[in-house]
Amino acid sequence: GVMEKLGLGPEVLLRENPKLIYARLTGFGQTGKYAKSAGHDINYLALSGVLSKLGRKDENPYAPINLLADFAGGGVMCALGIVVALYERTKSGKGQVIDASMVEGVAYLSSFLWKSQNMGFWNRPRGENLLDGGAPYYEIYKTADGKFMAVGAIEPQFYEQLVKGLGLNSDELPSQSSFSDWPEMKKKFASIFAQKTQAEWCSIFDGTDACVTPVLSFDDVATHQHNKQRSSFIKNDQEEISPRPAPLLSRTPAVPSLKRDPFIGEHTEEILLEYGFTKQEIIKLCSEKVIEISKSKASL
């Protein structure tokens, strides 16, 4: 209802421009019991059912920061909805309103979890399955220098290379798919990973198909050889590191700005003047807290 309070609801704007794509991104959606309730990523994740699948065995469910509902189920799915609506408009010539609910977005994003329930991926309690920390070959292990290695050797041929890199013989180990042996195998793998540093494990597994990679910190990620070769991370003029826009397009790749991020409201006045607002109108909008203006301060 925020836009309606400003007199800018979809009914008003679509009357002005029937081709307009009007996206409404909220946690619970435009209708339903919780439509007008406050919430955050963890609440949307909980209502979607996905949160119940996240976490370690015998522990409470665990929310992974606010990536899943806010950004993936919310921002990305809403952006995809806009793209779909724009494509549909090329045929109908009409705009429409997009009701993007973060609950539904993250639920739809997790369709794999729903569709694979009868395939053996998720038929055990939380934390005891193939992809949620139950399998010894899909796990994170601590190294001798307190860092970590990520292991994702699911396929038998990859698992064989993992076992070989760890200095073990698969003929002397339980079957890879023996659920009852997974806890002991995790202990065995953990004790071996703890004997070498992250760099030493990288020297063993780099160039193999064991699906073993270092868990990089934000401080290390830009200097890793693979990321450097692809220029996956960029520095702005303040020497701040951030990811380069992805995915890469072959003909029209994104050209990232190397300037610092703008402050909220830094260019509000400039843009409104450009669009024909007067100084007096801008001052009025600011005093009524419709807009926010924040000028950057000189660094002396």
Coordinates of C-alpha atoms in Angstrom, one line a residue:
G1 CA 0.0 0.0 0.0
V2 CA 3.0 2.3 0.1
M3 CA 2.7 3.3 -3.6
E4 CA -1.0 3.9 -3.2
K5 CA -0.4 6.4 -0.4
L6 CA 1.7 8.4 -2.9
G7 CA -1.0 8.1 -5.5
L8 CA 1.1 5.9 -7.6
G9 CA -0.7 2.5 -7.4
P10 CA -0.8 0.2 -10.5
E11 CA -4.4 1.2 -11.3
V12 CA -3.4 4.9 -11.6
L13 CA -0.2 4.3 -13.6
L14 CA -1.5 1.6 -15.9
R15 CA -4.4 4.0 -16.8
E16 CA -1.7 6.5 -17.8
N17 CA 0.4 3.9 -19.7
P18 CA -1.3 0.5 -20.4
K19 CA 2.1 -0.9 -21.5
L20 CA 3.7 -0.4 -18.1
I21 CA 5.2 -3.4 -16.3
Y22 CA 4.5 -2.8 -12.6
A23 CA 6.5 -5.1 -10.2
R24 CA 5.4 -5.5 -6.6
L25 CA 8.1 -7.3 -4.6
T26 CA 7.0 -8.2 -1.0
G27 CA 7.7 -10.9 1.5
F28 CA 4.3 -12.5 1.7
G29 CA 2.6 -11.3 -1.5
Q30 CA -0.3 -8.9 -2.2
T31 CA -3.0 -11.2 -0.8
G32 CA -3.4 -13.8 2.0
K33 CA -3.3 -13.8 5.8
Y34 CA 0.2 -12.4 6.1
A35 CA 0.0 -9.9 3.2
K36 CA 0.2 -6.9 5.5
S37 CA 2.5 -8.4 8.1
A38 CA 6.1 -7.4 8.6
G39 CA 8.8 -10.1 8.0
H40 CA 12.3 -10.8 7.0
D41 CA 14.2 -13.4 4.9
I42 CA 14.1 -15.9 7.8
N43 CA 10.3 -15.7 8.0
Y44 CA 9.7 -16.0 4.3
L45 CA 12.2 -19.0 4.2
A46 CA 10.3 -20.6 7.1
L47 CA 6.8 -20.2 5.5
S48 CA 8.1 -21.6 2.2
G49 CA 9.1 -25.0 3.8
V50 CA 12.7 -24.6 2.6
L51 CA 14.1 -23.6 6.1
S52 CA 13.0 -27.0 7.5
K53 CA 15.5 -28.6 5.1
L54 CA 18.5 -26.5 6.1
G55 CA 20.8 -27.3 9.0
R56 CA 22.9 -30.0 10.6
K57 CA 21.7 -33.2 12.1
D58 CA 20.2 -32.9 15.6
E59 CA 20.4 -29.1 15.4
N60 CA 17.8 -26.3 14.8
P61 CA 17.1 -25.4 11.1
Y62 CA 19.7 -22.8 10.0
A63 CA 19.1 -19.7 7.8
P64 CA 21.9 -19.0 5.3
I65 CA 22.3 -15.2 5.9
N66 CA 19.5 -13.6 3.7
L67 CA 20.5 -14.9 0.3
L68 CA 17.7 -17.3 -0.4
A69 CA 14.4 -15.4 0.1
D70 CA 15.5 -11.8 -0.2
F71 CA 17.8 -12.0 -3.2
A72 CA 17.2 -15.3 -4.9
G73 CA 13.5 -15.9 -4.3
G74 CA 12.8 -12.2 -4.2
G75 CA 15.1 -10.0 -6.3
V76 CA 16.1 -12.5 -9.0
M77 CA 12.7 -14.1 -9.4
C78 CA 11.1 -10.7 -9.6
A79 CA 13.6 -9.6 -12.2
L80 CA 12.8 -12.8 -14.1
G81 CA 9.1 -12.0 -13.9
I82 CA 9.8 -8.5 -15.4
V83 CA 11.8 -10.1 -18.2
V84 CA 8.9 -12.5 -18.9
A85 CA 6.3 -9.7 -18.8
L86 CA 8.4 -7.6 -21.2
Y87 CA 8.6 -10.5 -23.6
E88 CA 4.9 -11.1 -23.4
R89 CA 4.3 -7.5 -24.1
T90 CA 6.0 -7.8 -27.5
K91 CA 3.0 -10.1 -28.4
S92 CA 0.1 -8.4 -26.6
G93 CA 1.3 -4.8 -26.5
K94 CA 0.0 -4.7 -22.9
G95 CA 1.7 -4.3 -19.5
Q96 CA 0.7 -6.1 -16.3
V97 CA 1.2 -6.2 -12.6
I98 CA 3.7 -8.7 -11.1
D99 CA 2.9 -10.0 -7.6
A100 CA 6.4 -11.2 -6.5
S101 CA 6.2 -13.0 -3.1
M102 CA 9.5 -14.0 -1.5
V103 CA 7.8 -17.0 0.1
E104 CA 6.6 -18.3 -3.3
G105 CA 9.8 -17.2 -5.0
V106 CA 12.0 -19.3 -2.8
A107 CA 9.6 -22.2 -2.8
Y108 CA 9.6 -22.2 -6.6
L109 CA 13.4 -21.9 -6.6
S110 CA 13.5 -25.0 -4.5
S111 CA 11.3 -27.1 -6.9
F112 CA 14.2 -29.6 -7.1
L113 CA 13.7 -30.4 -3.4
W114 CA 10.0 -31.1 -4.0
K115 CA 10.4 -33.1 -7.3
S116 CA 13.3 -35.2 -5.9
Q117 CA 11.6 -36.3 -2.7
N118 CA 11.0 -39.8 -4.0
M119 CA 14.4 -40.2 -5.6
G120 CA 16.3 -40.9 -2.4
F121 CA 17.9 -37.5 -2.0
W122 CA 15.8 -36.3 0.9
N123 CA 14.1 -39.3 2.4
R124 CA 16.2 -39.2 5.6
P125 CA 16.1 -36.7 8.5
R126 CA 17.7 -33.3 8.1
G127 CA 21.5 -33.5 8.0
E128 CA 21.6 -37.2 7.0
N129 CA 21.1 -36.9 3.3
L130 CA 23.3 -36.7 0.2
L131 CA 23.5 -32.9 -0.1
D132 CA 22.9 -31.6 3.4
G133 CA 25.9 -32.7 5.3
G134 CA 25.1 -36.4 5.7
A135 CA 27.5 -37.8 3.0
P136 CA 31.2 -37.9 3.7
Y137 CA 31.9 -37.1 0.1
Y138 CA 29.7 -33.9 0.1
E139 CA 31.1 -32.1 3.1
I140 CA 33.4 -29.3 4.4
Y141 CA 36.6 -30.3 6.2
K142 CA 39.0 -28.3 8.3
T143 CA 42.7 -28.2 7.4
A144 CA 45.8 -28.1 9.5
D145 CA 46.0 -24.3 9.3
G146 CA 42.4 -23.8 10.4
K147 CA 41.1 -23.2 6.9
F148 CA 38.6 -25.4 5.0
M149 CA 38.2 -27.6 1.9
A150 CA 34.9 -28.2 0.2
V151 CA 34.3 -31.8 -1.1
G152 CA 31.6 -32.6 -3.6
A153 CA 32.7 -36.0 -5.1
I154 CA 29.2 -37.4 -5.8
E155 CA 29.8 -39.5 -8.9
P156 CA 31.7 -42.7 -8.4
Q157 CA 34.6 -41.7 -10.7
F158 CA 35.0 -38.4 -8.8
Y159 CA 34.8 -40.2 -5.5
E160 CA 37.6 -42.6 -6.6
Q161 CA 39.8 -39.6 -7.2
L162 CA 38.9 -38.1 -3.8
V163 CA 39.8 -41.4 -2.1
K164 CA 43.1 -41.6 -4.0
G165 CA 44.0 -38.0 -3.1
L166 CA 43.4 -38.8 0.6
G167 CA 45.8 -41.7 0.3
L168 CA 43.2 -44.3 0.8
N169 CA 42.2 -47.4 -1.1
S170 CA 38.5 -47.7 -2.1
D171 CA 38.8 -51.5 -1.9
E172 CA 39.4 -51.2 1.8
L173 CA 36.6 -48.8 2.4
P174 CA 32.8 -49.4 2.8
S175 CA 30.6 -48.8 -0.2
Q176 CA 30.2 -45.1 -1.1
S177 CA 26.4 -45.4 -0.7
S178 CA 26.4 -47.2 2.6
F179 CA 24.4 -44.8 4.8
S180 CA 25.2 -46.6 8.0
D181 CA 29.0 -46.1 7.4
W182 CA 28.7 -42.4 6.6
P183 CA 29.3 -41.1 10.1
E184 CA 32.5 -43.1 10.5
M185 CA 33.7 -42.2 7.1
K186 CA 33.2 -38.5 7.8
K187 CA 35.4 -38.9 10.9
K188 CA 38.1 -40.7 8.9
F189 CA 38.1 -38.1 6.1
A190 CA 38.1 -35.3 8.7
S191 CA 41.2 -36.7 10.5
I192 CA 43.0 -36.9 7.2
F193 CA 42.1 -33.4 6.0
A194 CA 43.3 -32.1 9.4
Q195 CA 46.8 -33.3 8.7
K196 CA 47.7 -30.9 5.8
T197 CA 47.2 -27.2 5.2
Q198 CA 44.8 -25.8 2.7
A199 CA 47.6 -25.0 0.3
E200 CA 48.9 -28.6 0.5
W201 CA 45.5 -30.0 -0.3
C202 CA 45.1 -27.7 -3.2
S203 CA 48.5 -28.9 -4.6
I204 CA 47.1 -32.5 -4.4
F205 CA 43.6 -31.9 -5.8
D206 CA 44.0 -29.0 -8.2
G207 CA 43.9 -30.4 -11.8
T208 CA 41.9 -33.5 -10.7
D209 CA 38.2 -34.3 -11.0
A210 CA 37.9 -35.1 -7.3
C211 CA 35.6 -32.1 -6.8
V212 CA 37.7 -30.7 -4.0
T213 CA 38.2 -26.9 -3.7
P214 CA 39.4 -24.5 -1.1
V215 CA 36.9 -22.5 0.9
L216 CA 38.0 -19.0 0.1
S217 CA 37.5 -16.0 2.3
F218 CA 36.5 -12.6 0.9
D219 CA 40.1 -11.6 1.4
D220 CA 41.4 -14.4 -0.7
V221 CA 38.9 -14.8 -3.4
A222 CA 40.1 -12.1 -5.8
T223 CA 43.7 -13.4 -5.8
H224 CA 42.9 -17.1 -6.4
Q225 CA 44.4 -18.1 -9.8
H226 CA 41.1 -19.2 -11.4
N227 CA 39.2 -16.0 -10.4
K228 CA 42.2 -13.9 -11.5
Q229 CA 42.3 -15.5 -14.9
R230 CA 38.6 -14.8 -15.5
S231 CA 38.7 -11.3 -13.8
S232 CA 35.7 -12.5 -11.7
F233 CA 36.3 -9.8 -9.1
I234 CA 36.9 -6.1 -9.7
K235 CA 38.4 -3.2 -7.7
N236 CA 36.8 0.3 -7.8
D237 CA 38.6 3.6 -7.5
Q238 CA 38.5 3.2 -3.7
E239 CA 40.3 -0.2 -3.9
E240 CA 37.1 -2.0 -2.8
I241 CA 36.6 -5.4 -4.2
S242 CA 33.3 -6.7 -5.5
P243 CA 32.1 -9.4 -8.0
R244 CA 32.0 -8.6 -11.7
P245 CA 28.5 -8.7 -13.2
A246 CA 27.4 -12.2 -14.2
P247 CA 26.7 -14.1 -16.4
L248 CA 28.9 -13.0 -19.3
L249 CA 27.2 -12.2 -22.5
S250 CA 29.3 -12.9 -25.7
R251 CA 28.1 -9.9 -27.8
T252 CA 27.0 -7.3 -25.2
P253 CA 28.9 -8.1 -22.0
A254 CA 28.3 -5.8 -19.0
V255 CA 30.9 -3.0 -18.5
P256 CA 31.1 -2.5 -14.8
S257 CA 31.7 0.9 -13.3
L258 CA 34.9 1.2 -11.4
K259 CA 33.6 4.2 -9.4
R260 CA 32.6 3.9 -5.8
D261 CA 29.0 3.0 -5.0
P262 CA 26.8 6.1 -4.7
F263 CA 25.4 7.1 -1.3
I264 CA 21.6 6.7 -0.9
G265 CA 20.1 9.9 -2.2
E266 CA 23.4 11.2 -3.6
H267 CA 22.0 11.9 -7.1
T268 CA 18.3 12.4 -6.2
E269 CA 18.3 16.2 -6.7
E270 CA 20.4 15.9 -9.9
I271 CA 18.0 13.4 -11.5
L272 CA 14.8 15.2 -10.5
L273 CA 16.2 18.5 -11.9
E274 CA 17.0 16.6 -15.1
Y275 CA 13.4 15.4 -15.3
G276 CA 12.0 18.9 -15.0
F277 CA 11.3 19.3 -11.3
T278 CA 11.9 22.7 -9.8
K279 CA 14.1 23.4 -6.8
Q280 CA 11.0 24.3 -4.8
E281 CA 9.2 21.1 -5.7
I282 CA 12.3 19.1 -4.7
I283 CA 12.5 20.9 -1.4
K284 CA 8.9 20.2 -0.7
L285 CA 9.2 16.5 -1.6
C286 CA 12.3 16.3 0.7
S287 CA 10.5 18.0 3.6
E288 CA 7.5 15.6 3.2
K289 CA 10.0 12.7 3.3
V290 CA 8.9 11.4 -0.1
I291 CA 12.5 11.6 -1.3
E292 CA 15.9 11.4 0.4
I293 CA 18.8 13.7 -0.5
S294 CA 22.3 13.0 0.7
K295 CA 25.3 14.9 -0.6
S296 CA 28.8 13.2 -0.6
K297 CA 31.3 14.8 1.7
A298 CA 34.7 15.8 0.5
S299 CA 37.6 13.7 1.7
L300 CA 40.3 16.1 2.9

